[in-house]
């Protein structure tokens, strides 16, 4: 058993894509980032490409991908359905903004309105994604005040680092964007450390007695209720050794936060645009890799209460 790679990539790619789209919509639409055909085309292609790649990868997590469209009908009660509706709705203002800002080279007016709507849709989609996990009460590591803000912080962090890499790569470096990318990386690091500290201190049920509330003896399962592992055990019953968890946490901190922050600081201090661009692009690549590890841990360290009924 291991966390599904499709969901790990989905949450990482869409978070970065929506973060970049939101920043482009606000900064580009209001004229803080000047329009340009190639810069705008590559930026929008990267943002939308990450989003589409993430959404497509999520279908690989479904038992019947051809029925994915049915999830849209449950938006009144399901955060998964709300995420799907918001993600599709966001493409409309995003496409209008891309045409106006990247192709026509305009900002302000209707382009600004489309950009702001695209940014709002991106934020709403990320919130819905975070709430899918934060709303699951049987998983204490997810059902906390840290989960939803973490999705927003990580989207802003990865989006800002990507935007800085694009600006530096096209020779349009902005010290303000670079500084914000560095601060967002430090904020993401701090929030992740706080989340881990909270999860490590959780008082979780440790036996079938605690899970069932029965006392006066030892509760044990005579046999499993089914002959093969089900969805919950595959996705939320993963067991990871403490030493492996600690090692992966160090890798996450090095790649997603420490290395990225150092490279951004180097880019900020270097007087040579080419070197600053190389450092910024490397920071974005390392951070994306580190975020993939962090997402894998997010799922691997989660423990569904139902696993106690199986003697785990």
Tab-separated table of C-alpha atoms in Angstrom:
chain	number	residue	atom	x	y	z
A	1	UNK	CA	0.000	0.000	0.000
A	2	UNK	CA	1.104	3.539	-0.683
A	3	UNK	CA	-0.564	6.927	-1.254
A	4	UNK	CA	-1.927	7.205	-4.780
A	5	UNK	CA	0.584	9.039	-6.965
A	6	UNK	CA	-2.288	10.503	-8.989
A	7	UNK	CA	-3.660	12.368	-5.953
A	8	UNK	CA	-0.177	13.447	-4.819
A	9	UNK	CA	0.502	14.974	-8.236
A	10	UNK	CA	-3.019	16.392	-8.477
A	11	UNK	CA	-2.817	18.387	-5.244
A	12	UNK	CA	0.718	19.580	-6.012
A	13	UNK	CA	0.197	20.578	-9.640
A	14	UNK	CA	-3.196	22.234	-9.228
A	15	UNK	CA	-2.019	24.128	-6.148
A	16	UNK	CA	0.934	25.589	-8.048
A	17	UNK	CA	-1.167	26.237	-11.154
A	18	UNK	CA	-3.980	27.992	-9.338
A	19	UNK	CA	-1.487	29.976	-7.263
A	20	UNK	CA	0.233	31.210	-10.413
A	21	UNK	CA	-3.099	31.923	-12.128
A	22	UNK	CA	-4.340	33.971	-9.157
A	23	UNK	CA	-1.171	36.087	-9.083
A	24	UNK	CA	-1.256	36.630	-12.846
A	25	UNK	CA	-4.929	37.574	-12.717
A	26	UNK	CA	-4.419	40.192	-10.005
A	27	UNK	CA	-0.997	41.595	-10.935
A	28	UNK	CA	-1.450	41.311	-14.682
A	29	UNK	CA	-5.037	42.500	-14.778
A	30	UNK	CA	-4.277	45.582	-12.663
A	31	UNK	CA	-1.154	46.420	-14.668
A	32	UNK	CA	1.511	45.637	-12.052
A	33	UNK	CA	2.936	43.007	-14.403
A	34	UNK	CA	3.103	44.431	-17.916
A	35	UNK	CA	1.544	42.338	-20.688
A	36	UNK	CA	3.710	40.790	-23.371
A	37	UNK	CA	2.847	38.161	-25.957
A	38	UNK	CA	5.484	35.505	-25.297
A	39	UNK	CA	5.718	36.111	-21.567
A	40	UNK	CA	1.937	36.093	-21.239
A	41	UNK	CA	1.552	33.037	-23.457
A	42	UNK	CA	4.144	30.987	-21.573
A	43	UNK	CA	2.854	32.117	-18.159
A	44	UNK	CA	-0.773	31.290	-18.907
A	45	UNK	CA	0.209	28.028	-20.609
A	46	UNK	CA	2.194	26.992	-17.541
A	47	UNK	CA	-0.599	27.904	-15.102
A	48	UNK	CA	-3.380	26.257	-17.094
A	49	UNK	CA	-1.127	23.353	-18.074
A	50	UNK	CA	-0.420	22.516	-14.429
A	51	UNK	CA	-4.118	22.760	-13.614
A	52	UNK	CA	-5.211	20.551	-16.512
A	53	UNK	CA	-2.452	18.008	-15.847
A	54	UNK	CA	-3.456	17.836	-12.196
A	55	UNK	CA	-7.167	17.488	-12.950
A	56	UNK	CA	-6.515	14.764	-15.527
A	57	UNK	CA	-4.255	12.865	-13.132
A	58	UNK	CA	-7.012	12.910	-10.496
A	59	UNK	CA	-9.216	10.789	-12.778
A	60	UNK	CA	-6.652	7.997	-12.472
A	61	UNK	CA	-7.632	7.787	-8.822
A	62	UNK	CA	-11.214	6.857	-9.693
A	63	UNK	CA	-12.457	3.323	-9.974
A	64	UNK	CA	-14.670	4.328	-12.919
A	65	UNK	CA	-13.119	7.463	-14.524
A	66	UNK	CA	-15.835	7.570	-17.179
A	67	UNK	CA	-18.325	8.461	-14.437
A	68	UNK	CA	-16.327	11.428	-13.150
A	69	UNK	CA	-18.883	13.840	-14.602
A	70	UNK	CA	-21.456	12.636	-12.052
A	71	UNK	CA	-19.449	14.217	-9.229
A	72	UNK	CA	-20.540	17.670	-10.445
A	73	UNK	CA	-24.151	16.965	-9.467
A	74	UNK	CA	-23.464	16.770	-5.708
A	75	UNK	CA	-22.277	20.339	-5.199
A	76	UNK	CA	-24.848	20.995	-2.441
A	77	UNK	CA	-23.232	18.522	-0.060
A	78	UNK	CA	-19.853	17.447	-1.433
A	79	UNK	CA	-16.625	19.463	-1.319
A	80	UNK	CA	-15.275	17.237	-4.074
A	81	UNK	CA	-18.178	18.254	-6.285
A	82	UNK	CA	-17.742	21.924	-5.372
A	83	UNK	CA	-14.081	21.661	-6.298
A	84	UNK	CA	-15.000	20.279	-9.708
A	85	UNK	CA	-17.593	22.977	-10.369
A	86	UNK	CA	-15.233	25.751	-9.248
A	87	UNK	CA	-12.333	24.405	-11.311
A	88	UNK	CA	-14.388	24.306	-14.510
A	89	UNK	CA	-16.009	27.704	-13.866
A	90	UNK	CA	-12.571	29.279	-13.362
A	91	UNK	CA	-11.541	28.420	-16.917
A	92	UNK	CA	-14.054	30.925	-18.360
A	93	UNK	CA	-12.615	34.147	-16.845
A	94	UNK	CA	-9.107	32.671	-17.114
A	95	UNK	CA	-9.531	32.247	-20.881
A	96	UNK	CA	-10.897	35.798	-21.263
A	97	UNK	CA	-8.043	37.191	-19.184
A	98	UNK	CA	-5.471	35.233	-21.179
A	99	UNK	CA	-6.848	36.567	-24.465
A	100	UNK	CA	-6.956	40.144	-23.268
A	101	UNK	CA	-3.685	40.236	-21.354
A	102	UNK	CA	-1.414	37.848	-23.264
A	103	UNK	CA	-2.772	38.063	-26.822
A	104	UNK	CA	-4.163	41.599	-27.028
A	105	UNK	CA	-1.602	43.076	-24.605
A	106	UNK	CA	-4.145	44.923	-22.473
A	107	UNK	CA	-4.669	45.462	-18.772
A	108	UNK	CA	-7.346	47.256	-16.782
A	109	UNK	CA	-11.000	47.468	-17.768
A	110	UNK	CA	-12.618	44.175	-18.694
A	111	UNK	CA	-9.240	42.431	-18.636
A	112	UNK	CA	-8.803	43.398	-14.974
A	113	UNK	CA	-12.333	42.173	-14.192
A	114	UNK	CA	-11.629	38.837	-15.902
A	115	UNK	CA	-8.298	38.555	-14.082
A	116	UNK	CA	-9.861	39.220	-10.691
A	117	UNK	CA	-12.644	36.709	-11.385
A	118	UNK	CA	-10.047	34.127	-12.441
A	119	UNK	CA	-8.093	34.788	-9.233
A	120	UNK	CA	-11.265	34.440	-7.142
A	121	UNK	CA	-12.103	31.180	-8.890
A	122	UNK	CA	-8.581	29.889	-8.277
A	123	UNK	CA	-8.803	30.697	-4.566
A	124	UNK	CA	-12.260	29.116	-4.330
A	125	UNK	CA	-11.029	25.935	-6.012
A	126	UNK	CA	-8.015	25.635	-3.698
A	127	UNK	CA	-10.310	26.187	-0.701
A	128	UNK	CA	-12.634	23.430	-1.912
A	129	UNK	CA	-9.676	21.081	-2.357
A	130	UNK	CA	-8.475	21.801	1.164
A	131	UNK	CA	-11.954	21.293	2.596
A	132	UNK	CA	-12.200	17.845	1.020
A	133	UNK	CA	-9.608	16.729	3.557
A	134	UNK	CA	-10.311	19.158	6.404
A	135	UNK	CA	-13.947	17.986	6.574
A	136	UNK	CA	-13.050	14.334	7.206
A	137	UNK	CA	-13.588	13.915	10.952
A	138	UNK	CA	-12.315	10.298	11.166
A	139	UNK	CA	-8.815	11.475	10.122
A	140	UNK	CA	-7.483	13.634	12.937
A	141	UNK	CA	-4.362	14.715	11.026
A	142	UNK	CA	-6.575	16.353	8.395
A	143	UNK	CA	-9.543	17.488	10.458
A	144	UNK	CA	-7.757	20.463	12.009
A	145	UNK	CA	-7.435	24.219	11.639
A	146	UNK	CA	-4.113	23.763	9.841
A	147	UNK	CA	-5.287	21.930	6.713
A	148	UNK	CA	-7.233	24.572	4.774
A	149	UNK	CA	-4.732	27.427	5.386
A	150	UNK	CA	-1.930	25.048	4.392
A	151	UNK	CA	-3.456	24.575	0.934
A	152	UNK	CA	-3.784	28.341	0.496
A	153	UNK	CA	-0.275	29.068	1.797
A	154	UNK	CA	1.286	26.403	-0.406
A	155	UNK	CA	-0.601	27.625	-3.488
A	156	UNK	CA	0.577	31.192	-2.856
A	157	UNK	CA	4.124	29.997	-2.183
A	158	UNK	CA	4.540	27.806	-5.260
A	159	UNK	CA	2.673	30.306	-7.445
A	160	UNK	CA	4.896	33.194	-6.337
A	161	UNK	CA	8.096	31.205	-6.898
A	162	UNK	CA	6.900	30.186	-10.371
A	163	UNK	CA	5.957	33.768	-11.250
A	164	UNK	CA	9.361	35.006	-10.107
A	165	UNK	CA	11.092	32.330	-12.216
A	166	UNK	CA	9.089	33.399	-15.264
A	167	UNK	CA	9.825	37.085	-14.738
A	168	UNK	CA	13.529	36.433	-14.217
A	169	UNK	CA	13.671	34.080	-17.185
A	170	UNK	CA	12.186	36.693	-19.500
A	171	UNK	CA	14.472	39.432	-18.190
A	172	UNK	CA	11.642	41.203	-16.415
A	173	UNK	CA	12.763	40.515	-12.870
A	174	UNK	CA	10.905	42.301	-10.086
A	175	UNK	CA	12.496	42.706	-6.665
A	176	UNK	CA	9.024	42.943	-5.131
A	177	UNK	CA	7.884	39.618	-6.591
A	178	UNK	CA	11.210	38.032	-5.674
A	179	UNK	CA	10.959	39.256	-2.087
A	180	UNK	CA	7.331	38.069	-1.832
A	181	UNK	CA	8.334	34.638	-3.164
A	182	UNK	CA	10.999	34.369	-0.474
A	183	UNK	CA	8.646	35.472	2.284
A	184	UNK	CA	5.945	33.086	1.071
A	185	UNK	CA	8.456	30.228	1.153
A	186	UNK	CA	9.384	31.048	4.744
A	187	UNK	CA	5.689	31.301	5.646
A	188	UNK	CA	5.034	27.881	4.104
A	189	UNK	CA	7.963	26.438	6.047
A	190	UNK	CA	6.683	27.844	9.320
A	191	UNK	CA	3.148	26.611	8.700
A	192	UNK	CA	4.369	23.116	7.813
A	193	UNK	CA	6.456	22.921	10.987
A	194	UNK	CA	3.447	24.048	13.033
A	195	UNK	CA	1.273	21.411	11.337
A	196	UNK	CA	3.746	18.629	12.054
A	197	UNK	CA	4.057	19.763	15.671
A	198	UNK	CA	0.269	19.696	16.031
A	199	UNK	CA	-0.085	16.259	14.440
A	200	UNK	CA	2.697	14.750	16.544
A	201	UNK	CA	0.880	15.836	19.714
A	202	UNK	CA	-2.498	14.382	18.758
A	203	UNK	CA	-4.017	11.950	21.224
A	204	UNK	CA	-5.385	9.255	18.947
A	205	UNK	CA	-7.221	6.022	19.813
A	206	UNK	CA	-4.665	3.211	19.927
A	207	UNK	CA	-6.755	0.056	20.242
A	208	UNK	CA	-9.993	-1.568	19.211
A	209	UNK	CA	-11.235	-0.982	22.767
A	210	UNK	CA	-10.805	2.761	22.344
A	211	UNK	CA	-12.395	2.686	18.899
A	212	UNK	CA	-15.472	0.777	20.038
A	213	UNK	CA	-15.744	2.259	23.532
A	214	UNK	CA	-15.906	-1.232	25.053
A	215	UNK	CA	-14.143	-2.024	28.332
A	216	UNK	CA	-13.710	-4.948	30.713
A	217	UNK	CA	-11.599	-7.028	28.340
A	218	UNK	CA	-9.607	-6.977	25.154
A	219	UNK	CA	-11.523	-6.386	21.945
A	220	UNK	CA	-10.077	-8.174	18.960
A	221	UNK	CA	-11.255	-8.976	15.461
A	222	UNK	CA	-11.838	-12.671	14.786
A	223	UNK	CA	-11.764	-12.165	11.036
A	224	UNK	CA	-11.952	-9.367	8.508
A	225	UNK	CA	-15.391	-8.457	7.097
A	226	UNK	CA	-14.036	-8.830	3.539
A	227	UNK	CA	-11.442	-10.901	1.718
A	228	UNK	CA	-9.334	-8.105	0.260
A	229	UNK	CA	-8.369	-4.577	1.231
A	230	UNK	CA	-10.908	-1.869	0.574
A	231	UNK	CA	-10.563	1.769	-0.458
A	232	UNK	CA	-10.137	3.138	3.076
A	233	UNK	CA	-7.346	0.715	3.954
A	234	UNK	CA	-5.515	1.416	0.709
A	235	UNK	CA	-5.776	5.190	0.931
A	236	UNK	CA	-5.834	5.904	4.687
A	237	UNK	CA	-4.358	2.834	6.329
A	238	UNK	CA	-0.781	3.219	5.204
A	239	UNK	CA	1.867	2.481	7.817
A	240	UNK	CA	5.123	4.429	7.621
A	241	UNK	CA	8.040	3.848	9.989
A	242	UNK	CA	8.967	6.777	12.219
A	243	UNK	CA	12.521	6.851	10.851
A	244	UNK	CA	11.277	7.034	7.255
A	245	UNK	CA	8.817	9.777	8.161
A	246	UNK	CA	11.598	11.807	9.800
A	247	UNK	CA	13.841	11.366	6.758
A	248	UNK	CA	11.124	12.447	4.339
A	249	UNK	CA	10.348	15.466	6.503
A	250	UNK	CA	13.991	16.512	6.265
A	251	UNK	CA	13.919	16.068	2.480
A	252	UNK	CA	10.776	18.206	2.309
A	253	UNK	CA	12.360	20.965	4.370
A	254	UNK	CA	15.556	20.931	2.316
A	255	UNK	CA	13.951	20.933	-1.129
A	256	UNK	CA	10.675	22.815	-0.698
A	257	UNK	CA	11.843	25.434	1.773
A	258	UNK	CA	15.538	25.721	2.672
A	259	UNK	CA	17.075	25.292	-0.798
A	260	UNK	CA	14.365	27.402	-2.423
A	261	UNK	CA	14.788	30.197	0.132
A	262	UNK	CA	18.581	30.209	-0.254
A	263	UNK	CA	18.362	30.279	-4.067
A	264	UNK	CA	15.833	33.112	-3.957
A	265	UNK	CA	18.119	35.044	-1.613
A	266	UNK	CA	21.007	34.483	-4.020
A	267	UNK	CA	18.871	35.698	-6.924
A	268	UNK	CA	17.953	38.772	-4.888
A	269	UNK	CA	21.602	39.608	-4.167
A	270	UNK	CA	23.178	38.728	-7.511
A	271	UNK	CA	23.785	41.699	-9.839
A	272	UNK	CA	23.798	39.469	-12.944
A	273	UNK	CA	20.354	38.874	-14.489
A	274	UNK	CA	21.294	35.537	-16.105
A	275	UNK	CA	22.587	34.103	-12.822
A	276	UNK	CA	19.526	35.401	-10.976
A	277	UNK	CA	17.279	33.757	-13.581
A	278	UNK	CA	19.084	30.427	-13.239
A	279	UNK	CA	18.816	30.539	-9.435
A	280	UNK	CA	15.109	31.410	-9.639
A	281	UNK	CA	14.292	28.592	-12.068
A	282	UNK	CA	16.243	26.092	-9.967
A	283	UNK	CA	14.379	27.279	-6.863
A	284	UNK	CA	11.043	26.636	-8.594
A	285	UNK	CA	12.067	23.137	-9.729
A	286	UNK	CA	13.423	22.099	-6.327
A	287	UNK	CA	10.399	23.493	-4.545
A	288	UNK	CA	8.011	21.585	-6.798
A	289	UNK	CA	9.941	18.357	-6.124
A	290	UNK	CA	9.928	19.046	-2.389
A	291	UNK	CA	6.199	19.778	-2.451
A	292	UNK	CA	5.585	16.393	-4.077
A	293	UNK	CA	7.385	14.755	-1.137
A	294	UNK	CA	5.382	16.871	1.316
A	295	UNK	CA	2.112	15.859	-0.335
A	296	UNK	CA	3.112	12.192	-0.226
A	297	UNK	CA	3.736	12.544	3.509
A	298	UNK	CA	0.420	14.374	3.930
A	299	UNK	CA	-1.393	11.249	2.762
A	300	UNK	CA	1.002	8.643	4.193
A	301	UNK	CA	0.870	10.015	7.742
A	302	UNK	CA	-2.933	10.215	7.805
A	303	UNK	CA	-4.632	7.493	9.777
A	304	UNK	CA	-8.331	6.694	9.441
A	305	UNK	CA	-9.949	5.635	12.725
A	306	UNK	CA	-11.557	2.629	11.031
A	307	UNK	CA	-8.139	0.955	10.753
A	308	UNK	CA	-8.358	0.213	14.486
A	309	UNK	CA	-11.147	-2.232	13.759
A	310	UNK	CA	-8.653	-4.233	11.716
A	311	UNK	CA	-6.137	-4.495	14.542
A	312	UNK	CA	-3.843	-1.760	13.214
